Short mmCIF file of C-alpha atoms and ligand atoms in Angstrom, two decimals:
data_model
loop_
_atom_site.label_atom_id
_atom_site.label_comp_id
_atom_site.label_asym_id
_atom_site.label_seq_id
_atom_site.Cartn_x
_atom_site.Cartn_y
_atom_site.Cartn_z
CA LEU A 1 -63.01 -86.41 67.92
CA VAL A 2 -60.66 -83.44 67.10
CA ALA A 3 -60.88 -82.03 70.58
CA ALA A 4 -60.44 -85.43 72.31
CA MET A 5 -56.89 -85.58 70.57
CA GLU A 6 -56.13 -81.84 71.77
CA GLU A 7 -55.05 -82.70 75.11
CA VAL A 8 -52.81 -80.13 77.14
CA GLU A 9 -49.77 -82.49 78.02
CA GLU A 10 -46.32 -81.92 79.67
CA THR A 11 -42.94 -83.21 78.21
CA TYR A 12 -39.75 -83.28 79.76
CA ILE A 13 -37.05 -82.40 77.36
CA MET A 14 -33.24 -82.38 78.14
CA VAL A 15 -30.15 -81.09 76.19
CA LYS A 16 -27.54 -83.83 76.88
CA PRO A 17 -24.05 -83.32 77.70
CA ASP A 18 -22.78 -83.02 74.13
CA GLY A 19 -25.27 -80.41 73.32
CA VAL A 20 -24.15 -78.38 75.99
CA GLN A 21 -20.64 -78.90 75.26
CA ARG A 22 -21.29 -77.98 71.60
CA GLY A 23 -23.01 -74.88 72.47
CA LEU A 24 -26.39 -76.03 71.00
CA VAL A 25 -28.53 -74.77 74.00
CA GLY A 26 -30.03 -71.96 72.60
CA GLU A 27 -30.73 -73.48 69.21
CA ILE A 28 -32.46 -76.27 70.84
CA ILE A 29 -34.71 -74.18 73.23
CA SER A 30 -35.29 -72.14 70.36
CA ARG A 31 -37.04 -74.96 68.43
CA PHE A 32 -39.55 -75.55 71.16
CA GLU A 33 -40.02 -71.77 71.74
CA LYS A 34 -40.54 -70.97 67.93
CA LYS A 35 -43.15 -74.06 67.65
CA GLY A 36 -45.38 -72.23 70.37
CA PHE A 37 -45.02 -74.75 73.15
CA LEU A 38 -44.97 -73.36 76.85
CA LEU A 39 -41.68 -73.34 79.00
CA LYS A 40 -42.47 -74.29 82.56
CA GLY A 41 -39.03 -75.32 83.94
CA LEU A 42 -35.43 -74.76 82.82
CA LYS A 43 -32.24 -75.39 84.51
CA LEU A 44 -28.42 -76.28 83.97
CA PHE A 45 -27.68 -79.40 86.14
CA GLN A 46 -24.96 -81.91 86.91
CA CYS A 47 -26.75 -85.04 86.90
CA PRO A 48 -25.98 -87.67 89.73
CA LYS A 49 -25.47 -91.27 88.42
CA GLU A 50 -28.38 -92.47 90.62
CA LEU A 51 -30.71 -90.10 88.91
CA ALA A 52 -29.78 -91.03 85.61
CA GLU A 53 -30.10 -94.61 86.45
CA GLU A 54 -33.80 -93.98 87.47
CA HIS A 55 -34.41 -91.82 84.41
CA TYR A 56 -33.38 -94.72 82.23
CA LYS A 57 -34.60 -97.51 84.36
CA ASP A 58 -36.57 -99.12 81.43
CA LEU A 59 -33.14 -99.47 79.84
CA LYS A 60 -31.25 -101.29 82.62
CA GLY A 61 -30.90 -104.53 81.01
CA LYS A 62 -29.31 -103.03 77.48
CA PRO A 63 -25.87 -103.69 76.64
CA PHE A 64 -25.45 -99.85 76.09
CA PHE A 65 -26.78 -99.10 79.63
CA PRO A 66 -23.24 -98.20 81.39
CA LYS A 67 -22.19 -96.19 78.45
CA LEU A 68 -25.74 -94.32 78.33
CA ILE A 69 -25.18 -93.73 82.23
CA ASP A 70 -21.73 -92.16 81.71
CA TYR A 71 -22.60 -90.26 78.83
CA VAL A 72 -25.53 -88.52 80.49
CA THR A 73 -23.45 -87.88 83.46
CA SER A 74 -20.21 -86.80 81.69
CA GLY A 75 -20.97 -82.90 81.97
CA PRO A 76 -23.85 -80.74 82.78
CA VAL A 77 -27.28 -80.89 81.04
CA VAL A 78 -30.13 -78.35 80.38
CA CYS A 79 -33.59 -79.75 81.99
CA MET A 80 -36.76 -78.52 80.52
CA ALA A 81 -40.49 -78.68 81.17
CA TRP A 82 -42.65 -77.76 78.23
CA GLU A 83 -46.30 -77.81 78.20
CA GLY A 84 -48.67 -77.68 75.25
CA VAL A 85 -51.40 -79.52 73.30
CA GLY A 86 -49.85 -82.74 72.11
CA VAL A 87 -46.69 -81.69 73.17
CA VAL A 88 -45.33 -85.26 73.99
CA ALA A 89 -45.49 -86.53 70.26
CA SER A 90 -44.89 -83.25 68.68
CA ALA A 91 -41.57 -82.97 70.52
CA ARG A 92 -40.32 -86.33 69.42
CA LYS A 93 -41.49 -85.07 66.10
CA LEU A 94 -39.14 -82.20 66.34
CA ILE A 95 -36.31 -84.19 67.90
CA GLY A 96 -36.37 -86.87 65.03
CA ALA A 97 -35.30 -90.61 65.29
CA THR A 98 -33.10 -92.01 67.88
CA ASN A 99 -30.53 -92.60 65.60
CA PRO A 100 -29.33 -89.35 64.17
CA LEU A 101 -28.47 -91.03 60.87
CA GLN A 102 -32.04 -91.86 60.37
CA ALA A 103 -33.49 -88.60 61.68
CA GLU A 104 -34.77 -86.26 58.96
CA PRO A 105 -33.25 -82.90 58.01
CA GLY A 106 -35.16 -80.33 59.87
CA THR A 107 -35.25 -82.45 63.05
CA ILE A 108 -32.91 -81.22 65.98
CA ARG A 109 -30.91 -84.62 65.65
CA GLY A 110 -31.37 -84.62 61.65
CA ASP A 111 -29.61 -81.23 61.54
CA LEU A 112 -27.22 -81.34 64.55
CA ALA A 113 -26.25 -84.95 65.36
CA VAL A 114 -24.49 -87.78 63.71
CA GLN A 115 -24.11 -90.63 66.42
CA MET A 116 -26.72 -92.49 68.65
CA GLY A 117 -24.46 -92.24 71.62
CA ARG A 118 -24.30 -88.20 71.04
CA ASN A 119 -27.71 -87.44 69.83
CA VAL A 120 -27.71 -84.06 71.75
CA VAL A 121 -31.31 -84.22 73.19
CA HIS A 122 -33.92 -86.26 75.19
CA GLY A 123 -38.01 -86.26 74.90
CA SER A 124 -40.49 -88.05 76.92
CA ASP A 125 -41.99 -90.91 74.83
CA SER A 126 -45.61 -90.92 76.35
CA PRO A 127 -47.57 -88.29 78.68
CA GLU A 128 -47.20 -90.65 81.64
CA ASN A 129 -43.30 -90.54 80.98
CA GLY A 130 -43.40 -86.67 80.72
CA LYS A 131 -45.09 -86.48 84.19
CA ARG A 132 -42.81 -88.96 85.95
CA GLU A 133 -39.70 -87.42 84.22
CA ILE A 134 -40.57 -83.86 85.31
CA ALA A 135 -41.54 -84.71 88.75
CA LEU A 136 -37.93 -86.73 88.91
CA TRP A 137 -35.73 -83.85 87.21
CA PHE A 138 -37.40 -80.83 88.97
CA LYS A 139 -38.07 -79.91 92.43
CA GLU A 140 -41.14 -78.33 94.05
CA GLY A 141 -40.78 -74.48 93.56
CA GLU A 142 -38.90 -74.78 90.10
CA LEU A 143 -41.67 -74.84 87.90
CA CYS A 144 -44.03 -72.08 86.88
CA SER A 145 -47.33 -72.52 85.81
CA TRP A 146 -48.11 -69.30 83.75
CA VAL A 147 -50.39 -68.05 80.95
CA PRO A 148 -48.90 -66.17 78.20
CA ILE A 149 -50.86 -63.07 77.95
CA GLN A 150 -50.53 -62.47 74.21
CA ALA A 151 -51.10 -65.89 73.05
CA PRO A 152 -53.77 -67.22 75.46
CA TRP A 153 -54.74 -69.57 72.68
CA LEU A 154 -51.73 -71.79 73.40
CA ARG A 155 -53.46 -73.05 76.34
P1 RTP B 201 -34.48 -90.56 74.55
O1 RTP B 201 -34.91 -91.20 75.64
O2 RTP B 201 -32.91 -89.85 74.96
O3 RTP B 201 -35.08 -89.29 73.97
O4 RTP B 201 -33.98 -91.38 73.39
P2 RTP B 201 -35.21 -92.28 72.56
O5 RTP B 201 -36.28 -92.25 73.33
O6 RTP B 201 -35.16 -91.78 71.16
O7 RTP B 201 -34.52 -93.49 72.53
P3 RTP B 201 -34.12 -94.77 73.77
O8 RTP B 201 -34.57 -95.98 73.17
O9 RTP B 201 -35.19 -94.30 75.00
O10 RTP B 201 -32.61 -94.63 74.16
C1 RTP B 201 -32.24 -93.55 75.21
C2 RTP B 201 -30.86 -93.13 74.75
O11 RTP B 201 -29.79 -94.31 74.89
C3 RTP B 201 -29.09 -94.30 73.70
N1 RTP B 201 -29.24 -95.40 73.03
N2 RTP B 201 -27.81 -95.92 72.59
N3 RTP B 201 -28.14 -99.31 70.62
C4 RTP B 201 -27.60 -98.18 71.21
O12 RTP B 201 -26.14 -97.87 71.27
C5 RTP B 201 -28.41 -97.04 72.00
N4 RTP B 201 -29.77 -97.33 71.90
C6 RTP B 201 -30.04 -96.23 72.51
C7 RTP B 201 -29.59 -93.03 72.97
O13 RTP B 201 -28.68 -91.80 73.56
C8 RTP B 201 -30.84 -92.64 73.40
O14 RTP B 201 -31.31 -91.69 73.27
#
């Protein structure tokens, strides 16, 4: 039963423009590294409007959608692909609630953010979206499949 829950998954994590501007890139990467997930892709990237709209297409009808697109395209972001057992839900836990005021201390947003419109980081909300978003943000050849030599149990 436990084994059935221990699926190796991939998630798309992104340091949003406010996180880059505030110099939080290292701190945010560090949280996922220290947890023990496997980094498969990493790049600094200026997101075009069309890509932001595709990424957030499920939120298209929301009143905050135009501001969200302006926010995500306002400066470079750091795109990451992380792999691990249960990484999708686990990363969401590390990130904390969407509204930083509701995010628990100890989470990225709980420790580092105040406002919903400046919540420093994104994480995929399902394994399906993890795959979809990694394919959307990374080109072939930008991802590395590798096995950590000293910690093979991570896989
Ligand atoms: P994310 O996709 O960025 O990880 O965030 P999430 O799943 O926690 O939240 P989601 O509902 O998917 O919203 C995406 C991003 O839109 C902004 N937002 N603003 N009411 C508002 O003003 C509002 N609601 C959402 C946030 O930046 C949120 O992360």
